[in-house]
């Protein structure tokens, strides 16, 4: 069986605003592509515009949505219709049979009952090819190009069989006022007529009437220019049939999915490869190859076109934990380009990104891109030039006092003076402090690789700042004010306020750089593990103190009972492995296996919470392989024990048996994992 046949790209899509079982979309795309495509089944739900229980098809959406919480940008909808252009989604939708629909990483296919039309799509990097067969339908076939209510222009050139234009659809991230995505569609038959209809007060939809009921549409887009969109179309799609494009897309996915080959029961295998697909979707390219063969990207805030690669759709607070350590093993050749893309953003804007879509939205605390850089550097995955650029960028960023709340570290002067971020100045101050201390460790690692030993020593000392918030009496990290006093009305079950998407229970153990030092604060290993025992034994109770309502992460923690370990969200990801970190891997194995068995699957409801840009998917992959990156920025992994029967890594026709590498070990080094037989 092909690896793509093991993948359910709908995994995690059975979600709603108040309860996430992944909050994913079934994205048909190439790995890390510029553009993605998803079926739109009910846009009345806003960013939750797809749900697997729907039986309505409003069109296929060209999308760039990294998460429903971030929303979509530069998006369009396409729909084959008959006779009359209908753009209102409440009126234009067609029913379909879900059991007959095809959704795979490289292809989607729907039969639209209302229009008696078979619709197929297969993606390229910047576009897609669509095959429409309405030969059984009565009336005149038309292809609808439907923008959202943003400034949009669409022109149709009958002679060249093209529709081309731009849309300015964007989210809350800072954009140039007229930030555009340009697009070109080419039809393989004559255009006989066009129709237009207004969308809101800012855009017009276009219906292209075609001479044939069986036709092909090729589409490509560009953030640079309409001429670049034409070039993208030409180099990726011209001269290729639908079958050829589909085969190329399938080959790309097969090549990546086959890099990890496991033996396990059917449920684990299907879940594993569904997660593996998800791990390769983000981050997305945000650059294009021009006719001169060079890469160029646009700066969303200014509209400037710059030479070099760029990447987007990534929240580093989430992804540093699992995605980049995963890539370092399975796609090591890819890491330098991604990091270079982020460094180019730093050069473009003067600040390191925190949460990109495509520019900065500042959703989470810290500047955890520091961990991405450090992990790549200590594993020798960066060029010497990029390692130096990463070091210099992180040092400058850590000392820079930003006047924009979206970027930079928060309350830099207070952190440097007090050794923590005070709660009377900053919300979520405990997480900000812990993330700064860990970030300092990462900067120290970068400095050491660049032989900047004095700076490495300085930041290594700063990385111990986590201890300034430790309260021995309660056994938690607690917020302090500017005068060094703990917050008096402390409640270990209070979510928010001093903590990010959790309480003191979930957020007090975020000291990946120094677990031994953290344990020493408790009085040693035994006392520390007793606290972790207490965490798992305490019921999943919560109070919405720092939030005006119950946020979905609270609901999801309580939906499964792992005590106060909210495996549904990133702050708890490392907690099950803390036993193994201190040599008791059997206890970690038991908990991790329960989680793997009980709250993960390949089904549409297959995640216990938000699958953020591959983060939770990669957690599952590490969990079943049996080793986990407890501290990105170090080369060692903590071994909990393989849940799969066997696993091998295949890179460049070389194979290594991963299960053999970890057998009988408590820790395994990166270099041991990549030592091929």
mmCIF file of N, CA and C in Angstrom, residues 192-318:
data_model
loop_
_atom_site.group_PDB
_atom_site.id
_atom_site.type_symbol
_atom_site.label_atom_id
_atom_site.label_comp_id
_atom_site.label_asym_id
_atom_site.label_seq_id
_atom_site.Cartn_x
_atom_site.Cartn_y
_atom_site.Cartn_z
ATOM 1 N N UNK A 192 -16.758 31.808 -23.758
ATOM 2 C CA UNK A 192 -17.817 32.313 -24.633
ATOM 3 C C UNK A 192 -18.544 33.518 -24.043
ATOM 4 N N UNK A 193 -18.458 33.699 -22.738
ATOM 5 C CA UNK A 193 -19.154 34.823 -22.125
ATOM 6 C C UNK A 193 -18.666 34.960 -20.688
ATOM 7 N N UNK A 194 -18.980 36.087 -20.060
ATOM 8 C CA UNK A 194 -18.660 36.270 -18.645
ATOM 9 C C UNK A 194 -19.848 36.926 -17.946
ATOM 10 N N UNK A 195 -19.931 36.702 -16.643
ATOM 11 C CA UNK A 195 -20.940 37.348 -15.806
ATOM 12 C C UNK A 195 -20.239 37.851 -14.551
ATOM 13 N N UNK A 196 -20.764 38.923 -13.991
ATOM 14 C CA UNK A 196 -20.193 39.457 -12.756
ATOM 15 C C UNK A 196 -21.299 39.694 -11.745
ATOM 16 N N UNK A 197 -20.903 39.624 -10.473
ATOM 17 C CA UNK A 197 -21.842 39.912 -9.394
ATOM 18 C C UNK A 197 -21.058 40.471 -8.221
ATOM 19 N N UNK A 198 -21.632 41.435 -7.563
ATOM 20 C CA UNK A 198 -20.928 42.118 -6.489
ATOM 21 C C UNK A 198 -20.879 41.267 -5.221
ATOM 22 N N UNK A 199 -19.689 41.296 -4.581
ATOM 23 C CA UNK A 199 -19.477 40.639 -3.292
ATOM 24 C C UNK A 199 -19.296 41.738 -2.252
ATOM 25 N N UNK A 200 -20.258 41.879 -1.343
ATOM 26 C CA UNK A 200 -20.165 42.957 -0.369
ATOM 27 C C UNK A 200 -20.065 44.299 -1.067
ATOM 28 N N UNK A 201 -19.205 45.186 -0.538
ATOM 29 C CA UNK A 201 -19.052 46.506 -1.144
ATOM 30 C C UNK A 201 -17.658 46.727 -1.701
ATOM 31 N N UNK A 202 -16.842 45.653 -1.774
ATOM 32 C CA UNK A 202 -15.445 45.852 -2.163
ATOM 33 C C UNK A 202 -14.981 44.981 -3.320
ATOM 34 N N UNK A 203 -15.789 44.024 -3.749
ATOM 35 C CA UNK A 203 -15.301 43.074 -4.744
ATOM 36 C C UNK A 203 -16.419 42.614 -5.652
ATOM 37 N N UNK A 204 -16.024 42.105 -6.826
ATOM 38 C CA UNK A 204 -16.936 41.470 -7.760
ATOM 39 C C UNK A 204 -16.484 40.047 -8.025
ATOM 40 N N UNK A 205 -17.426 39.113 -8.034
ATOM 41 C CA UNK A 205 -17.150 37.756 -8.480
ATOM 42 C C UNK A 205 -17.336 37.693 -9.990
ATOM 43 N N UNK A 206 -16.677 36.711 -10.603
ATOM 44 C CA UNK A 206 -16.757 36.549 -12.054
ATOM 45 C C UNK A 206 -17.129 35.111 -12.376
ATOM 46 N N UNK A 207 -18.081 34.957 -13.264
ATOM 47 C CA UNK A 207 -18.418 33.642 -13.803
ATOM 48 C C UNK A 207 -17.936 33.562 -15.235
ATOM 49 N N UNK A 208 -17.115 32.570 -15.536
ATOM 50 C CA UNK A 208 -16.552 32.395 -16.874
ATOM 51 C C UNK A 208 -17.325 31.273 -17.571
ATOM 52 N N UNK A 209 -18.108 31.637 -18.603
ATOM 53 C CA UNK A 209 -18.856 30.639 -19.369
ATOM 54 C C UNK A 209 -17.924 29.998 -20.394
ATOM 55 N N UNK A 210 -17.984 28.674 -20.482
ATOM 56 C CA UNK A 210 -17.011 27.942 -21.280
ATOM 57 C C UNK A 210 -17.672 27.171 -22.408
ATOM 58 N N UNK A 211 -16.878 26.905 -23.442
ATOM 59 C CA UNK A 211 -17.404 26.271 -24.652
ATOM 60 C C UNK A 211 -17.602 24.771 -24.479
ATOM 61 N N UNK A 212 -17.007 24.197 -23.442
ATOM 62 C CA UNK A 212 -17.103 22.749 -23.223
ATOM 63 C C UNK A 212 -17.597 22.461 -21.816
ATOM 64 N N UNK A 213 -18.237 21.316 -21.663
ATOM 65 C CA UNK A 213 -18.667 20.889 -20.327
ATOM 66 C C UNK A 213 -17.598 20.047 -19.626
ATOM 67 N N UNK A 214 -16.617 19.638 -20.374
ATOM 68 C CA UNK A 214 -15.499 18.881 -19.830
ATOM 69 C C UNK A 214 -14.252 19.714 -20.068
ATOM 70 N N UNK A 215 -13.721 20.336 -19.008
ATOM 71 C CA UNK A 215 -12.639 21.297 -19.208
ATOM 72 C C UNK A 215 -11.641 21.239 -18.054
ATOM 73 N N UNK A 216 -10.510 21.871 -18.279
ATOM 74 C CA UNK A 216 -9.428 21.920 -17.294
ATOM 75 C C UNK A 216 -9.085 23.367 -16.998
ATOM 76 N N UNK A 217 -8.876 23.661 -15.721
ATOM 77 C CA UNK A 217 -8.474 25.001 -15.290
ATOM 78 C C UNK A 217 -7.132 24.885 -14.569
ATOM 79 N N UNK A 218 -6.194 25.708 -14.979
ATOM 80 C CA UNK A 218 -4.907 25.798 -14.307
ATOM 81 C C UNK A 218 -4.823 27.143 -13.607
ATOM 82 N N UNK A 219 -4.427 27.139 -12.336
ATOM 83 C CA UNK A 219 -4.375 28.378 -11.570
ATOM 84 C C UNK A 219 -3.039 28.481 -10.860
ATOM 85 N N UNK A 220 -2.523 29.687 -10.786
ATOM 86 C CA UNK A 220 -1.321 29.968 -9.995
ATOM 87 C C UNK A 220 -1.452 31.373 -9.434
ATOM 88 N N UNK A 221 -0.722 31.631 -8.370
ATOM 89 C CA UNK A 221 -0.776 32.955 -7.755
ATOM 90 C C UNK A 221 0.631 33.440 -7.428
ATOM 91 N N UNK A 222 0.708 34.697 -7.025
ATOM 92 C CA UNK A 222 1.984 35.307 -6.666
ATOM 93 C C UNK A 222 1.724 36.461 -5.721
ATOM 94 N N UNK A 223 2.637 36.665 -4.778
ATOM 95 C CA UNK A 223 2.585 37.851 -3.929
ATOM 96 C C UNK A 223 3.457 38.967 -4.494
ATOM 97 N N UNK A 224 4.071 38.735 -5.655
ATOM 98 C CA UNK A 224 5.025 39.690 -6.222
ATOM 99 C C UNK A 224 4.390 40.523 -7.329
ATOM 100 N N UNK A 225 3.759 39.858 -8.311
ATOM 101 C CA UNK A 225 3.153 40.578 -9.434
ATOM 102 C C UNK A 225 2.305 39.612 -10.240
ATOM 103 N N UNK A 226 1.475 40.152 -11.114
ATOM 104 C CA UNK A 226 0.672 39.307 -11.984
ATOM 105 C C UNK A 226 1.563 38.628 -13.010
ATOM 106 N N UNK A 227 2.653 39.296 -13.407
ATOM 107 C CA UNK A 227 3.585 38.674 -14.338
ATOM 108 C C UNK A 227 4.269 37.473 -13.699
ATOM 109 N N UNK A 228 4.592 37.590 -12.404
ATOM 110 C CA UNK A 228 5.184 36.463 -11.705
ATOM 111 C C UNK A 228 4.176 35.320 -11.583
ATOM 112 N N UNK A 229 2.892 35.655 -11.372
ATOM 113 C CA UNK A 229 1.853 34.619 -11.320
ATOM 114 C C UNK A 229 1.786 33.874 -12.650
ATOM 115 N N UNK A 230 1.908 34.624 -13.746
ATOM 116 C CA UNK A 230 1.917 33.978 -15.064
ATOM 117 C C UNK A 230 3.114 33.048 -15.204
ATOM 118 N N UNK A 231 4.270 33.493 -14.703
ATOM 119 C CA UNK A 231 5.470 32.665 -14.773
ATOM 120 C C UNK A 231 5.320 31.419 -13.901
ATOM 121 N N UNK A 232 4.734 31.583 -12.728
ATOM 122 C CA UNK A 232 4.486 30.420 -11.868
ATOM 123 C C UNK A 232 3.594 29.405 -12.568
ATOM 124 N N UNK A 233 2.575 29.910 -13.255
ATOM 125 C CA UNK A 233 1.674 29.036 -14.005
ATOM 126 C C UNK A 233 2.428 28.317 -15.118
ATOM 127 N N UNK A 234 3.245 29.062 -15.830
ATOM 128 C CA UNK A 234 3.967 28.490 -16.963
ATOM 129 C C UNK A 234 4.948 27.410 -16.519
ATOM 130 N N UNK A 235 5.741 27.694 -15.482
ATOM 131 C CA UNK A 235 6.805 26.748 -15.111
ATOM 132 C C UNK A 235 6.264 25.527 -14.354
ATOM 133 N N UNK A 236 5.116 25.650 -13.724
ATOM 134 C CA UNK A 236 4.591 24.532 -12.945
ATOM 135 C C UNK A 236 3.514 23.718 -13.662
ATOM 136 N N UNK A 237 2.785 24.339 -14.607
ATOM 137 C CA UNK A 237 1.570 23.691 -15.102
ATOM 138 C C UNK A 237 1.459 23.555 -16.614
ATOM 139 N N UNK A 238 2.070 24.459 -17.360
ATOM 140 C CA UNK A 238 1.887 24.390 -18.806
ATOM 141 C C UNK A 238 2.505 23.106 -19.361
ATOM 142 N N UNK A 239 1.767 22.478 -20.289
ATOM 143 C CA UNK A 239 2.261 21.275 -20.932
ATOM 144 C C UNK A 239 2.068 20.016 -20.122
ATOM 145 N N UNK A 240 1.410 20.119 -18.960
ATOM 146 C CA UNK A 240 1.203 18.954 -18.102
ATOM 147 C C UNK A 240 -0.288 18.623 -18.008
ATOM 148 N N UNK A 241 -0.587 17.364 -18.091
ATOM 149 C CA UNK A 241 -1.967 16.910 -17.915
ATOM 150 C C UNK A 241 -2.297 16.833 -16.432
ATOM 151 N N UNK A 242 -3.587 16.653 -16.137
ATOM 152 C CA UNK A 242 -3.986 16.489 -14.744
ATOM 153 C C UNK A 242 -3.277 15.283 -14.135
ATOM 154 N N UNK A 243 -3.223 14.197 -14.870
ATOM 155 C CA UNK A 243 -2.615 12.975 -14.350
ATOM 156 C C UNK A 243 -1.131 13.179 -14.048
ATOM 157 N N UNK A 244 -0.447 13.955 -14.862
ATOM 158 C CA UNK A 244 0.979 14.204 -14.629
ATOM 159 C C UNK A 244 1.196 15.055 -13.382
ATOM 160 N N UNK A 245 0.374 16.073 -13.210
ATOM 161 C CA UNK A 245 0.495 16.912 -12.014
ATOM 162 C C UNK A 245 0.174 16.105 -10.768
ATOM 163 N N UNK A 246 -0.880 15.304 -10.835
ATOM 164 C CA UNK A 246 -1.250 14.466 -9.693
ATOM 165 C C UNK A 246 -0.120 13.505 -9.338
ATOM 166 N N UNK A 247 0.504 12.898 -10.354
ATOM 167 C CA UNK A 247 1.580 11.946 -10.097
ATOM 168 C C UNK A 247 2.794 12.631 -9.476
ATOM 169 N N UNK A 248 3.119 13.824 -9.943
ATOM 170 C CA UNK A 248 4.237 14.565 -9.360
ATOM 171 C C UNK A 248 3.975 14.890 -7.893
ATOM 172 N N UNK A 249 2.739 15.305 -7.599
ATOM 173 C CA UNK A 249 2.392 15.626 -6.211
ATOM 174 C C UNK A 249 2.442 14.380 -5.342
ATOM 175 N N UNK A 250 1.909 13.276 -5.855
ATOM 176 C CA UNK A 250 1.946 12.032 -5.090
ATOM 177 C C UNK A 250 3.386 11.592 -4.833
ATOM 178 N N UNK A 251 4.245 11.723 -5.827
ATOM 179 C CA UNK A 251 5.643 11.313 -5.668
ATOM 180 C C UNK A 251 6.347 12.123 -4.590
ATOM 181 N N UNK A 252 6.052 13.424 -4.545
ATOM 182 C CA UNK A 252 6.668 14.260 -3.504
ATOM 183 C C UNK A 252 6.246 13.795 -2.119
ATOM 184 N N UNK A 253 4.948 13.544 -1.959
ATOM 185 C CA UNK A 253 4.462 13.090 -0.657
ATOM 186 C C UNK A 253 4.995 11.703 -0.312
ATOM 187 N N UNK A 254 5.007 10.801 -1.272
ATOM 188 C CA UNK A 254 5.537 9.464 -1.011
ATOM 189 C C UNK A 254 7.002 9.529 -0.579
ATOM 190 N N UNK A 255 7.758 10.414 -1.225
ATOM 191 C CA UNK A 255 9.169 10.530 -0.892
ATOM 192 C C UNK A 255 9.400 10.962 0.540
ATOM 193 N N UNK A 256 8.576 11.880 1.040
ATOM 194 C CA UNK A 256 8.734 12.337 2.423
ATOM 195 C C UNK A 256 8.148 11.352 3.421
ATOM 196 N N UNK A 257 6.943 10.867 3.150
ATOM 197 C CA UNK A 257 6.299 9.948 4.093
ATOM 198 C C UNK A 257 7.095 8.662 4.266
ATOM 199 N N UNK A 258 7.806 8.260 3.227
ATOM 200 C CA UNK A 258 8.567 7.007 3.298
ATOM 201 C C UNK A 258 9.879 7.154 4.051
ATOM 202 N N UNK A 259 10.212 8.344 4.484
ATOM 203 C CA UNK A 259 11.456 8.512 5.240
ATOM 204 C C UNK A 259 11.382 7.862 6.613
ATOM 205 N N UNK A 260 10.197 7.743 7.158
ATOM 206 C CA UNK A 260 9.995 7.013 8.404
ATOM 207 C C UNK A 260 9.108 5.813 8.107
ATOM 208 N N UNK A 261 9.620 4.636 8.347
ATOM 209 C CA UNK A 261 8.886 3.411 8.056
ATOM 210 C C UNK A 261 8.757 2.606 9.341
ATOM 211 N N UNK A 262 7.509 2.356 9.747
ATOM 212 C CA UNK A 262 7.253 1.713 11.039
ATOM 213 C C UNK A 262 6.491 0.412 10.864
ATOM 214 N N UNK A 263 6.645 -0.432 11.855
ATOM 215 C CA UNK A 263 5.805 -1.616 12.004
ATOM 216 C C UNK A 263 5.012 -1.437 13.289
ATOM 217 N N UNK A 264 3.705 -1.512 13.179
ATOM 218 C CA UNK A 264 2.826 -1.305 14.334
ATOM 219 C C UNK A 264 1.439 -1.793 13.960
ATOM 220 N N UNK A 265 0.503 -1.747 14.918
ATOM 221 C CA UNK A 265 -0.868 -2.135 14.585
ATOM 222 C C UNK A 265 -1.499 -1.111 13.650
ATOM 223 N N UNK A 266 -2.626 -1.470 13.085
ATOM 224 C CA UNK A 266 -3.258 -0.654 12.044
ATOM 225 C C UNK A 266 -3.587 0.754 12.532
ATOM 226 N N UNK A 267 -4.106 0.868 13.750
ATOM 227 C CA UNK A 267 -4.473 2.180 14.268
ATOM 228 C C UNK A 267 -3.250 3.079 14.379
ATOM 229 N N UNK A 268 -2.172 2.568 14.955
ATOM 230 C CA UNK A 268 -0.969 3.383 15.120
ATOM 231 C C UNK A 268 -0.393 3.763 13.760
ATOM 232 N N UNK A 269 -0.359 2.832 12.814
ATOM 233 C CA UNK A 269 0.214 3.143 11.502
ATOM 234 C C UNK A 269 -0.572 4.254 10.812
ATOM 235 N N UNK A 270 -1.889 4.147 10.826
ATOM 236 C CA UNK A 270 -2.691 5.167 10.147
ATOM 237 C C UNK A 270 -2.603 6.511 10.880
ATOM 238 N N UNK A 271 -2.564 6.465 12.191
ATOM 239 C CA UNK A 271 -2.409 7.710 12.952
ATOM 240 C C UNK A 271 -1.038 8.310 12.707
ATOM 241 N N UNK A 272 -0.027 7.483 12.696
ATOM 242 C CA UNK A 272 1.353 7.933 12.486
ATOM 243 C C UNK A 272 1.503 8.652 11.145
ATOM 244 N N UNK A 273 1.018 8.050 10.079
ATOM 245 C CA UNK A 273 1.206 8.665 8.765
ATOM 246 C C UNK A 273 0.272 9.851 8.545
ATOM 247 N N UNK A 274 -0.858 9.873 9.205
ATOM 248 C CA UNK A 274 -1.702 11.074 9.165
ATOM 249 C C UNK A 274 -0.995 12.224 9.866
ATOM 250 N N UNK A 275 -0.362 11.931 11.003
ATOM 251 C CA UNK A 275 0.417 12.956 11.706
ATOM 252 C C UNK A 275 1.631 13.377 10.888
ATOM 253 N N UNK A 276 2.258 12.413 10.218
ATOM 254 C CA UNK A 276 3.444 12.726 9.420
ATOM 255 C C UNK A 276 3.094 13.683 8.283
ATOM 256 N N UNK A 277 1.948 13.452 7.634
ATOM 257 C CA UNK A 277 1.461 14.406 6.622
ATOM 258 C C UNK A 277 1.346 15.798 7.214
ATOM 259 N N UNK A 278 0.703 15.882 8.367
ATOM 260 C CA UNK A 278 0.465 17.179 8.987
ATOM 261 C C UNK A 278 1.786 17.879 9.336
ATOM 262 N N UNK A 279 2.785 17.092 9.733
ATOM 263 C CA UNK A 279 4.081 17.663 10.103
ATOM 264 C C UNK A 279 4.771 18.343 8.926
ATOM 265 N N UNK A 280 4.439 17.917 7.709
ATOM 266 C CA UNK A 280 5.111 18.452 6.526
ATOM 267 C C UNK A 280 4.328 19.575 5.843
ATOM 268 N N UNK A 281 3.206 20.003 6.407
ATOM 269 C CA UNK A 281 2.412 21.069 5.776
ATOM 270 C C UNK A 281 2.985 22.453 6.081
ATOM 271 N N UNK A 282 3.360 22.692 7.335
ATOM 272 C CA UNK A 282 3.859 23.996 7.765
ATOM 273 C C UNK A 282 5.316 23.887 8.182
ATOM 274 N N UNK A 283 6.074 25.006 8.142
ATOM 275 C CA UNK A 283 5.707 26.350 7.695
ATOM 276 C C UNK A 283 5.576 26.408 6.178
ATOM 277 N N UNK A 284 4.904 27.459 5.696
ATOM 278 C CA UNK A 284 4.694 27.616 4.267
ATOM 279 C C UNK A 284 5.745 28.519 3.644
ATOM 280 N N UNK A 285 6.135 28.158 2.438
ATOM 281 C CA UNK A 285 7.010 29.048 1.676
ATOM 282 C C UNK A 285 6.325 30.405 1.511
ATOM 283 N N UNK A 286 7.134 31.437 1.566
ATOM 284 C CA UNK A 286 6.619 32.770 1.268
ATOM 285 C C UNK A 286 7.579 33.460 0.299
ATOM 286 N N UNK A 287 8.080 32.659 -0.617
ATOM 287 C CA UNK A 287 8.960 33.179 -1.662
ATOM 288 C C UNK A 287 8.643 32.477 -2.965
ATOM 289 N N UNK A 288 9.133 33.053 -4.062
ATOM 290 C CA UNK A 288 8.877 32.509 -5.388
ATOM 291 C C UNK A 288 10.144 32.564 -6.226
ATOM 292 N N UNK A 289 10.235 31.675 -7.206
ATOM 293 C CA UNK A 289 11.389 31.625 -8.098
ATOM 294 C C UNK A 289 11.061 32.415 -9.363
ATOM 295 N N UNK A 290 11.847 33.443 -9.620
ATOM 296 C CA UNK A 290 11.615 34.307 -10.780
ATOM 297 C C UNK A 290 12.275 33.721 -12.028
ATOM 298 N N UNK A 291 12.119 34.396 -13.146
ATOM 299 C CA UNK A 291 12.675 33.914 -14.411
ATOM 300 C C UNK A 291 14.194 33.862 -14.391
ATOM 301 N N UNK A 292 14.818 34.683 -13.527
ATOM 302 C CA UNK A 292 16.281 34.646 -13.444
ATOM 303 C C UNK A 292 16.790 33.499 -12.578
ATOM 304 N N UNK A 293 15.861 32.681 -12.066
ATOM 305 C CA UNK A 293 16.250 31.532 -11.262
ATOM 306 C C UNK A 293 16.483 31.837 -9.797
ATOM 307 N N UNK A 294 16.319 33.096 -9.402
ATOM 308 C CA UNK A 294 16.555 33.489 -8.014
ATOM 309 C C UNK A 294 15.241 33.521 -7.228
ATOM 310 N N UNK A 295 15.376 33.402 -5.903
ATOM 311 C CA UNK A 295 14.221 33.473 -5.012
ATOM 312 C C UNK A 295 13.958 34.921 -4.614
ATOM 313 N N UNK A 296 12.673 35.300 -4.597
ATOM 314 C CA UNK A 296 12.272 36.643 -4.163
ATOM 315 C C UNK A 296 11.061 36.510 -3.245
ATOM 316 N N UNK A 297 10.941 37.464 -2.331
ATOM 317 C CA UNK A 297 9.789 37.481 -1.428
ATOM 318 C C UNK A 297 9.332 38.912 -1.222
ATOM 319 N N UNK A 298 8.094 39.059 -0.777
ATOM 320 C CA UNK A 298 7.535 40.375 -0.492
ATOM 321 C C UNK A 298 7.550 40.599 1.014
ATOM 322 N N UNK A 299 7.755 41.843 1.410
ATOM 323 C CA UNK A 299 7.651 42.238 2.818
ATOM 324 C C UNK A 299 6.218 42.721 3.027
ATOM 325 N N UNK A 300 5.393 41.975 3.766
ATOM 326 C CA UNK A 300 3.964 42.311 3.835
ATOM 327 C C UNK A 300 3.686 43.709 4.382
ATOM 328 N N UNK A 301 4.527 44.179 5.309
ATOM 329 C CA UNK A 301 4.269 45.472 5.936
ATOM 330 C C UNK A 301 4.533 46.649 4.999
ATOM 331 N N UNK A 302 5.409 46.455 4.000
ATOM 332 C CA UNK A 302 5.803 47.575 3.135
ATOM 333 C C UNK A 302 5.517 47.340 1.660
ATOM 334 N N UNK A 303 5.362 46.081 1.274
ATOM 335 C CA UNK A 303 5.183 45.766 -0.134
ATOM 336 C C UNK A 303 6.476 45.678 -0.913
ATOM 337 N N UNK A 304 7.618 45.874 -0.250
ATOM 338 C CA UNK A 304 8.908 45.791 -0.936
ATOM 339 C C UNK A 304 9.174 44.361 -1.395
ATOM 340 N N UNK A 305 9.834 44.227 -2.536
ATOM 341 C CA UNK A 305 10.248 42.931 -3.049
ATOM 342 C C UNK A 305 11.738 42.774 -2.751
ATOM 343 N N UNK A 306 12.085 41.700 -2.039
ATOM 344 C CA UNK A 306 13.469 41.469 -1.628
ATOM 345 C C UNK A 306 13.944 40.126 -2.185
ATOM 346 N N UNK A 307 15.225 40.057 -2.478
ATOM 347 C CA UNK A 307 15.805 38.794 -2.907
ATOM 348 C C UNK A 307 15.990 37.882 -1.697
ATOM 349 N N UNK A 308 15.787 36.595 -1.901
ATOM 350 C CA UNK A 308 16.001 35.623 -0.833
ATOM 351 C C UNK A 308 14.738 34.871 -0.476
ATOM 352 N N UNK A 309 14.901 33.801 0.284
ATOM 353 C CA UNK A 309 13.781 32.965 0.696
ATOM 354 C C UNK A 309 13.093 33.566 1.910
ATOM 355 N N UNK A 310 11.872 33.118 2.153
ATOM 356 C CA UNK A 310 11.117 33.527 3.329
ATOM 357 C C UNK A 310 10.089 32.439 3.626
ATOM 358 N N UNK A 311 9.711 32.313 4.907
ATOM 359 C CA UNK A 311 8.707 31.338 5.324
ATOM 360 C C UNK A 311 7.704 32.005 6.255
ATOM 361 N N UNK A 312 6.505 31.435 6.324
ATOM 362 C CA UNK A 312 5.466 32.028 7.158
ATOM 363 C C UNK A 312 4.554 30.939 7.720
ATOM 364 N N UNK A 313 3.486 31.381 8.385
ATOM 365 C CA UNK A 313 2.491 30.502 9.009
ATOM 366 C C UNK A 313 3.138 29.591 10.042
ATOM 367 N N UNK A 314 3.645 30.229 11.094
ATOM 368 C CA UNK A 314 4.319 29.484 12.144
ATOM 369 C C UNK A 314 4.277 30.260 13.446
ATOM 370 N N UNK A 315 3.848 29.572 14.514
ATOM 371 C CA UNK A 315 3.887 30.138 15.855
ATOM 372 C C UNK A 315 4.982 29.445 16.644
ATOM 373 N N UNK A 316 6.070 30.142 16.924
ATOM 374 C CA UNK A 316 7.263 29.502 17.474
ATOM 375 C C UNK A 316 7.062 29.008 18.905
ATOM 376 N N UNK A 317 6.165 29.628 19.660
ATOM 377 C CA UNK A 317 5.859 29.154 21.015
ATOM 378 C C UNK A 317 5.355 27.716 20.959
ATOM 379 N N UNK A 318 4.672 27.374 19.876
ATOM 380 C CA UNK A 318 4.189 26.016 19.670
ATOM 381 C C UNK A 318 5.275 25.132 19.052
#
